[in-house]
Amino acid sequence: MTGRGPLLAALEWQLAAGVDEVVGFEPADRFAPPPERKAPAAPPPASRAAAVFARPAAETAAPGPAQDAAGAGDLDALRERLLAFDGCALRKTATTTVFGEGPAGARLMIVGEAPGADEDRQGRPFVGPSGRLLEQMLAAIGLPREDVYIANTVYWRPPGNRTPSAEEVEACRPFINRQIALVAPEVLMLAGGAAAKTLLGTTEGIMRLRGRWSRFGTPDGSIDVMPTFHPAFLLRSPARKRESWRDLLAVKARLESAGS
Ligand code: URA
């Protein structure tokens, strides 16, 4: 190969390996020696006095994610707090924050795993191929997407669509917990094993969890939860749609009985 061929092949190889994000616009010289560290200058007298009378760390520490999220009185406030939150490493590589969308009083809320490439570009959850299938599934039980609140367990796309790490999920957990409590749906549907494990606090796999009603506790009570397969899994394994259909019918029946 000559000219651009080898370069394109190298780029394609990186893409296939999942390296599809630019994390900085300046090249980093990873072989350069570390910069010399200067000894810290002694604090000026005034700041030494301030240090003596400094308040204890617990009082002065910046609020953590739990306080950030729990103090939000509505979804707009929660979004503001999430946008100001930099405690999740995923934020650094993502293009946008995918907060979630839907009516505040939605009767059904769906939580997926993490935004993908399409969601990262548009800043909206479930807008790619999985989203299209999800919309068809909802339509099959008579629910327009616009009536459903949709979010994810993490708010930023993991590079290369990898599974979010335990730390990333934990960093986002106070926000999704609060979001569910604020939407307060009658039924919470968890799409896929990652969302089910995170929000039900279990290590059981989706094959065992799906189709079985569970409860999600909030400060104001608890919500019916139906774990089901992720639409991305159904796109790869269409034969499993039969079980998903049963889960959807169970959700529909629960909403109908709650509404009557
Ligand atoms: N998969 C998810 O779990 N969430 C999205 O928003 C898109 C794809």
mmCIF file of C-alpha atoms and ligand atoms in Angstrom:
data_model
loop_
_atom_site.group_PDB
_atom_site.id
_atom_site.type_symbol
_atom_site.label_atom_id
_atom_site.label_comp_id
_atom_site.label_asym_id
_atom_site.label_seq_id
_atom_site.Cartn_x
_atom_site.Cartn_y
_atom_site.Cartn_z
ATOM 1 C CA MET A 1 0.000 0.000 0.000
ATOM 2 C CA THR A 2 1.177 3.514 -0.760
ATOM 3 C CA GLY A 3 -0.003 7.057 -0.014
ATOM 4 C CA ARG A 4 -3.099 7.300 2.200
ATOM 5 C CA GLY A 5 -3.804 3.551 2.130
ATOM 6 C CA PRO A 6 -1.728 2.552 5.190
ATOM 7 C CA LEU A 7 -2.981 5.548 7.180
ATOM 8 C CA LEU A 8 -6.613 4.736 6.413
ATOM 9 C CA ALA A 9 -6.016 1.070 7.266
ATOM 10 C CA ALA A 10 -4.478 2.109 10.609
ATOM 11 C CA LEU A 11 -7.466 4.339 11.357
ATOM 12 C CA GLU A 12 -9.934 1.599 10.431
ATOM 13 C CA TRP A 13 -8.072 -0.803 12.688
ATOM 14 C CA GLN A 14 -8.378 1.663 15.580
ATOM 15 C CA LEU A 15 -12.096 2.116 14.884
ATOM 16 C CA ALA A 16 -12.623 -1.653 14.890
ATOM 17 C CA ALA A 17 -10.813 -1.774 18.249
ATOM 18 C CA GLY A 18 -13.265 0.792 19.647
ATOM 19 C CA VAL A 19 -10.985 3.837 19.530
ATOM 20 C CA ASP A 20 -13.516 6.233 18.061
ATOM 21 C CA GLU A 21 -13.210 9.260 20.313
ATOM 22 C CA VAL A 22 -10.911 12.256 20.272
ATOM 23 C CA VAL A 23 -9.974 12.964 23.875
ATOM 24 C CA GLY A 24 -7.757 15.951 23.153
ATOM 25 C CA PHE A 25 -6.948 18.178 20.248
ATOM 26 C CA GLU A 26 -3.232 18.604 21.088
ATOM 27 C CA PRO A 27 -0.963 15.549 20.611
ATOM 28 C CA ALA A 28 0.564 14.380 23.924
ATOM 29 C CA ASP A 29 4.259 13.425 24.030
ATOM 30 C CA ARG A 30 4.084 10.446 26.358
ATOM 31 C CA PHE A 31 7.889 9.919 26.157
ATOM 32 C CA ALA A 32 8.754 13.418 27.415
ATOM 33 C CA PRO A 33 10.364 13.529 30.918
ATOM 34 C CA PRO A 34 7.972 14.750 33.609
ATOM 35 C CA PRO A 35 8.203 18.504 34.288
ATOM 36 C CA GLU A 36 10.424 19.401 37.241
ATOM 37 C CA ARG A 37 8.391 19.959 40.371
ATOM 38 C CA LYS A 38 9.208 23.080 42.358
ATOM 39 C CA ALA A 39 9.070 22.862 46.165
ATOM 40 C CA PRO A 40 5.826 24.514 47.307
ATOM 41 C CA ALA A 41 6.384 28.056 48.524
ATOM 42 C CA ALA A 42 5.701 28.697 52.219
ATOM 43 C CA PRO A 43 2.237 30.227 52.653
ATOM 44 C CA PRO A 44 2.213 33.962 53.364
ATOM 45 C CA PRO A 45 1.551 34.805 57.030
ATOM 46 C CA ALA A 46 -2.081 35.706 56.475
ATOM 47 C CA SER A 47 -2.904 32.382 54.838
ATOM 48 C CA ARG A 48 -0.986 30.497 57.573
ATOM 49 C CA ALA A 49 -3.285 32.082 60.112
ATOM 50 C CA ALA A 50 -6.269 31.185 57.944
ATOM 51 C CA ALA A 51 -5.049 27.587 57.820
ATOM 52 C CA VAL A 52 -4.936 27.426 61.624
ATOM 53 C CA PHE A 53 -8.531 28.601 61.864
ATOM 54 C CA ALA A 54 -9.736 26.642 58.838
ATOM 55 C CA ARG A 55 -13.054 24.838 59.255
ATOM 56 C CA PRO A 56 -12.912 21.017 59.378
ATOM 57 C CA ALA A 57 -12.753 19.293 55.979
ATOM 58 C CA ALA A 58 -16.264 17.883 56.326
ATOM 59 C CA GLU A 59 -17.670 21.404 56.615
ATOM 60 C CA THR A 60 -15.689 22.913 53.767
ATOM 61 C CA ALA A 61 -15.686 20.016 51.293
ATOM 62 C CA ALA A 62 -17.571 20.589 48.069
ATOM 63 C CA PRO A 63 -20.918 18.758 48.079
ATOM 64 C CA GLY A 64 -20.703 15.223 46.695
ATOM 65 C CA PRO A 65 -22.963 13.677 44.085
ATOM 66 C CA ALA A 66 -25.413 12.397 46.679
ATOM 67 C CA GLN A 67 -26.010 15.878 48.113
ATOM 68 C CA ASP A 68 -25.989 17.410 44.624
ATOM 69 C CA ALA A 69 -28.733 15.099 43.443
ATOM 70 C CA ALA A 70 -30.824 14.640 46.575
ATOM 71 C CA GLY A 71 -31.314 18.386 47.007
ATOM 72 C CA ALA A 72 -32.939 18.782 43.574
ATOM 73 C CA GLY A 73 -36.627 19.580 43.988
ATOM 74 C CA ASP A 74 -37.611 18.971 40.376
ATOM 75 C CA LEU A 75 -36.226 17.571 37.139
ATOM 76 C CA ASP A 76 -34.964 20.939 35.883
ATOM 77 C CA ALA A 77 -32.996 21.449 39.095
ATOM 78 C CA LEU A 78 -31.625 17.921 38.824
ATOM 79 C CA ARG A 79 -30.501 18.584 35.253
ATOM 80 C CA GLU A 80 -28.747 21.785 36.375
ATOM 81 C CA ARG A 81 -26.946 19.895 39.125
ATOM 82 C CA LEU A 82 -25.945 17.118 36.754
ATOM 83 C CA LEU A 83 -24.569 19.639 34.253
ATOM 84 C CA ALA A 84 -22.432 21.138 37.033
ATOM 85 C CA PHE A 85 -21.270 17.719 38.261
ATOM 86 C CA ASP A 86 -17.826 16.553 37.198
ATOM 87 C CA GLY A 87 -17.471 13.463 39.368
ATOM 88 C CA CYS A 88 -17.902 10.910 36.564
ATOM 89 C CA ALA A 89 -14.930 10.255 34.285
ATOM 90 C CA LEU A 90 -17.214 9.496 31.314
ATOM 91 C CA ARG A 91 -18.030 13.169 31.048
ATOM 92 C CA LYS A 92 -14.509 13.933 29.793
ATOM 93 C CA THR A 93 -14.811 11.852 26.628
ATOM 94 C CA ALA A 94 -18.486 12.373 25.805
ATOM 95 C CA THR A 95 -19.773 15.078 23.466
ATOM 96 C CA THR A 96 -23.016 15.763 25.325
ATOM 97 C CA THR A 97 -24.810 14.953 28.550
ATOM 98 C CA VAL A 98 -27.821 12.726 27.911
ATOM 99 C CA PHE A 99 -30.037 13.641 30.834
ATOM 100 C CA GLY A 100 -33.177 11.817 29.742
ATOM 101 C CA GLU A 101 -36.527 13.025 28.467
ATOM 102 C CA GLY A 102 -40.238 12.647 28.834
ATOM 103 C CA PRO A 103 -43.149 14.106 30.743
ATOM 104 C CA ALA A 104 -42.495 14.718 34.447
ATOM 105 C CA GLY A 105 -45.641 12.809 35.381
ATOM 106 C CA ALA A 106 -45.096 9.856 33.020
ATOM 107 C CA ARG A 107 -46.829 6.644 34.160
ATOM 108 C CA LEU A 108 -44.049 4.514 32.661
ATOM 109 C CA MET A 109 -40.327 5.195 32.977
ATOM 110 C CA ILE A 110 -37.688 3.190 31.113
ATOM 111 C CA VAL A 111 -34.043 3.123 32.189
ATOM 112 C CA GLY A 112 -31.376 1.750 29.847
ATOM 113 C CA GLU A 113 -27.652 1.248 30.294
ATOM 114 C CA ALA A 114 -25.768 4.139 28.696
ATOM 115 C CA PRO A 115 -25.969 6.509 25.735
ATOM 116 C CA GLY A 116 -24.457 5.216 22.477
ATOM 117 C CA ALA A 117 -22.955 7.155 19.570
ATOM 118 C CA ASP A 118 -26.288 8.494 18.244
ATOM 119 C CA GLU A 119 -27.442 9.524 21.702
ATOM 120 C CA ASP A 120 -24.084 11.223 22.364
ATOM 121 C CA ARG A 121 -24.458 13.255 19.174
ATOM 122 C CA GLN A 122 -28.080 14.258 19.776
ATOM 123 C CA GLY A 123 -28.103 14.535 23.578
ATOM 124 C CA ARG A 124 -31.238 12.356 23.761
ATOM 125 C CA PRO A 125 -31.677 8.786 25.024
ATOM 126 C CA PHE A 126 -32.558 5.875 22.733
ATOM 127 C CA VAL A 127 -32.472 7.621 19.357
ATOM 128 C CA GLY A 128 -30.384 5.024 17.457
ATOM 129 C CA PRO A 129 -31.374 1.539 16.237
ATOM 130 C CA SER A 130 -32.200 0.391 19.814
ATOM 131 C CA GLY A 131 -34.408 3.432 20.220
ATOM 132 C CA ARG A 132 -36.322 2.675 17.045
ATOM 133 C CA LEU A 133 -37.056 -0.842 18.273
ATOM 134 C CA LEU A 134 -38.000 0.500 21.701
ATOM 135 C CA GLU A 135 -40.495 2.860 20.078
ATOM 136 C CA GLN A 136 -42.046 -0.036 18.131
ATOM 137 C CA MET A 137 -42.282 -2.084 21.320
ATOM 138 C CA LEU A 138 -44.032 0.773 23.114
ATOM 139 C CA ALA A 139 -46.370 1.353 20.177
ATOM 140 C CA ALA A 140 -47.307 -2.339 20.311
ATOM 141 C CA ILE A 141 -48.816 -1.763 23.759
ATOM 142 C CA GLY A 142 -50.424 1.506 22.690
ATOM 143 C CA LEU A 143 -47.900 3.882 24.238
ATOM 144 C CA PRO A 144 -46.394 6.744 22.212
ATOM 145 C CA ARG A 145 -42.748 7.397 23.117
ATOM 146 C CA GLU A 146 -43.705 10.974 24.066
ATOM 147 C CA ASP A 147 -45.787 9.626 26.985
ATOM 148 C CA VAL A 148 -42.881 7.688 28.467
ATOM 149 C CA TYR A 149 -39.932 9.034 30.482
ATOM 150 C CA ILE A 150 -36.647 7.557 29.224
ATOM 151 C CA ALA A 151 -33.214 7.748 30.877
ATOM 152 C CA ASN A 152 -30.062 5.711 31.461
ATOM 153 C CA THR A 153 -28.026 4.563 34.457
ATOM 154 C CA VAL A 154 -25.136 6.781 33.283
ATOM 155 C CA TYR A 155 -25.438 10.134 31.528
ATOM 156 C CA TRP A 156 -22.452 10.053 29.204
ATOM 157 C CA ARG A 157 -21.445 7.677 26.447
ATOM 158 C CA PRO A 158 -18.683 5.262 27.475
ATOM 159 C CA PRO A 159 -15.879 5.423 24.836
ATOM 160 C CA GLY A 160 -16.336 2.751 22.185
ATOM 161 C CA ASN A 161 -19.689 1.798 23.804
ATOM 162 C CA ARG A 162 -17.961 -0.250 26.474
ATOM 163 C CA THR A 163 -19.918 -1.225 29.579
ATOM 164 C CA PRO A 164 -19.722 1.557 32.185
ATOM 165 C CA SER A 165 -17.354 0.687 35.057
ATOM 166 C CA ALA A 166 -18.605 0.171 38.615
ATOM 167 C CA GLU A 167 -17.111 3.576 39.585
ATOM 168 C CA GLU A 168 -18.887 5.347 36.728
ATOM 169 C CA VAL A 169 -22.196 3.732 37.635
ATOM 170 C CA GLU A 170 -21.736 4.615 41.318
ATOM 171 C CA ALA A 171 -20.915 8.229 40.457
ATOM 172 C CA CYS A 172 -24.189 8.554 38.527
ATOM 173 C CA ARG A 173 -26.337 6.485 40.876
ATOM 174 C CA PRO A 174 -27.538 9.355 43.145
ATOM 175 C CA PHE A 175 -28.747 11.196 40.029
ATOM 176 C CA ILE A 176 -30.704 8.332 38.480
ATOM 177 C CA ASN A 177 -32.149 7.445 41.909
ATOM 178 C CA ARG A 178 -33.360 11.020 42.317
ATOM 179 C CA GLN A 179 -34.615 11.170 38.725
ATOM 180 C CA ILE A 180 -36.771 8.092 39.286
ATOM 181 C CA ALA A 181 -38.097 9.533 42.552
ATOM 182 C CA LEU A 182 -38.950 12.841 40.833
ATOM 183 C CA VAL A 183 -40.690 11.232 37.842
ATOM 184 C CA ALA A 184 -42.420 8.844 40.271
ATOM 185 C CA PRO A 185 -43.823 6.583 37.540
ATOM 186 C CA GLU A 186 -46.349 3.852 38.282
ATOM 187 C CA VAL A 187 -44.113 1.330 36.519
ATOM 188 C CA LEU A 188 -40.347 1.371 36.008
ATOM 189 C CA MET A 189 -39.065 -0.811 33.178
ATOM 190 C CA LEU A 190 -35.351 -1.656 33.265
ATOM 191 C CA ALA A 191 -33.935 -2.376 29.816
ATOM 192 C CA GLY A 192 -31.093 -4.878 30.015
ATOM 193 C CA GLY A 193 -28.967 -6.564 32.623
ATOM 194 C CA ALA A 194 -26.809 -3.532 33.444
ATOM 195 C CA ALA A 195 -29.780 -1.321 34.378
ATOM 196 C CA ALA A 196 -31.481 -4.167 36.244
ATOM 197 C CA LYS A 197 -28.393 -5.031 38.286
ATOM 198 C CA THR A 198 -27.636 -1.388 39.073
ATOM 199 C CA LEU A 199 -31.104 -0.385 40.175
ATOM 200 C CA LEU A 200 -32.163 -3.613 41.832
ATOM 201 C CA GLY A 201 -28.794 -3.986 43.571
ATOM 202 C CA THR A 202 -28.396 -7.591 42.489
ATOM 203 C CA THR A 203 -25.776 -9.669 40.715
ATOM 204 C CA GLU A 204 -28.408 -11.899 39.066
ATOM 205 C CA GLY A 205 -28.412 -11.869 35.281
ATOM 206 C CA ILE A 206 -31.209 -10.541 33.087
ATOM 207 C CA MET A 207 -32.142 -14.070 31.980
ATOM 208 C CA ARG A 208 -33.327 -14.735 35.537
ATOM 209 C CA LEU A 209 -34.535 -11.233 36.372
ATOM 210 C CA ARG A 210 -36.668 -10.475 33.323
ATOM 211 C CA GLY A 211 -40.391 -10.965 33.538
ATOM 212 C CA ARG A 212 -40.393 -10.924 37.373
ATOM 213 C CA TRP A 213 -41.956 -7.978 39.190
ATOM 214 C CA SER A 214 -39.806 -6.273 41.764
ATOM 215 C CA ARG A 215 -39.914 -2.980 43.735
ATOM 216 C CA PHE A 216 -37.717 0.115 43.670
ATOM 217 C CA GLY A 217 -37.668 2.141 46.879
ATOM 218 C CA THR A 218 -37.813 5.951 46.847
ATOM 219 C CA PRO A 219 -38.031 8.426 49.754
ATOM 220 C CA ASP A 220 -41.813 8.590 49.108
ATOM 221 C CA GLY A 221 -42.635 4.903 48.770
ATOM 222 C CA SER A 222 -41.858 2.263 46.190
ATOM 223 C CA ILE A 223 -42.425 1.665 42.495
ATOM 224 C CA ASP A 224 -43.263 -1.518 40.557
ATOM 225 C CA VAL A 225 -40.283 -2.623 38.472
ATOM 226 C CA MET A 226 -40.215 -4.887 35.427
ATOM 227 C CA PRO A 227 -36.745 -5.883 34.182
ATOM 228 C CA THR A 228 -36.693 -6.898 30.532
ATOM 229 C CA PHE A 229 -34.260 -7.491 27.677
ATOM 230 C CA HIS A 230 -32.407 -4.539 26.175
ATOM 231 C CA PRO A 231 -33.580 -3.656 22.635
ATOM 232 C CA ALA A 232 -29.947 -3.970 21.420
ATOM 233 C CA PHE A 233 -29.981 -7.584 22.589
ATOM 234 C CA LEU A 234 -33.300 -8.152 20.789
ATOM 235 C CA LEU A 235 -31.805 -6.774 17.576
ATOM 236 C CA ARG A 236 -29.057 -9.403 17.857
ATOM 237 C CA SER A 237 -31.384 -12.183 19.082
ATOM 238 C CA PRO A 238 -34.831 -11.578 17.563
ATOM 239 C CA ALA A 239 -36.082 -14.965 18.813
ATOM 240 C CA ARG A 240 -36.096 -13.491 22.354
ATOM 241 C CA LYS A 241 -38.747 -10.919 21.347
ATOM 242 C CA ARG A 242 -41.390 -13.443 22.395
ATOM 243 C CA GLU A 243 -40.323 -13.092 26.072
ATOM 244 C CA SER A 244 -40.101 -9.305 25.749
ATOM 245 C CA TRP A 245 -43.630 -9.260 24.439
ATOM 246 C CA ARG A 246 -44.799 -11.084 27.569
ATOM 247 C CA ASP A 247 -42.993 -8.491 29.728
ATOM 248 C CA LEU A 248 -44.617 -5.660 27.786
ATOM 249 C CA LEU A 249 -48.067 -7.196 28.192
ATOM 250 C CA ALA A 250 -47.450 -7.489 31.943
ATOM 251 C CA VAL A 251 -46.482 -3.796 32.047
ATOM 252 C CA LYS A 252 -49.571 -2.844 30.046
ATOM 253 C CA ALA A 253 -51.828 -4.847 32.387
ATOM 254 C CA ARG A 254 -50.219 -3.263 35.474
ATOM 255 C CA LEU A 255 -50.730 0.235 34.049
ATOM 256 C CA GLU A 256 -54.325 -0.550 33.171
ATOM 257 C CA SER A 257 -55.102 -1.904 36.619
ATOM 258 C CA ALA A 258 -53.355 1.072 38.272
ATOM 259 C CA GLY A 259 -55.321 3.500 36.092
ATOM 260 C CA SER A 260 -58.754 1.978 36.713
HETATM 261 N N1 URA B 1 -28.730 1.943 24.735
HETATM 262 C C1 URA B 1 -29.023 2.365 25.976
HETATM 263 O O1 URA B 1 -28.972 1.605 26.944
HETATM 264 N N2 URA B 1 -29.410 3.641 26.121
HETATM 265 C C2 URA B 1 -29.504 4.495 25.119
HETATM 266 O O2 URA B 1 -29.860 5.645 25.345
HETATM 267 C C3 URA B 1 -29.198 4.016 23.828
HETATM 268 C C4 URA B 1 -28.806 2.742 23.660
#
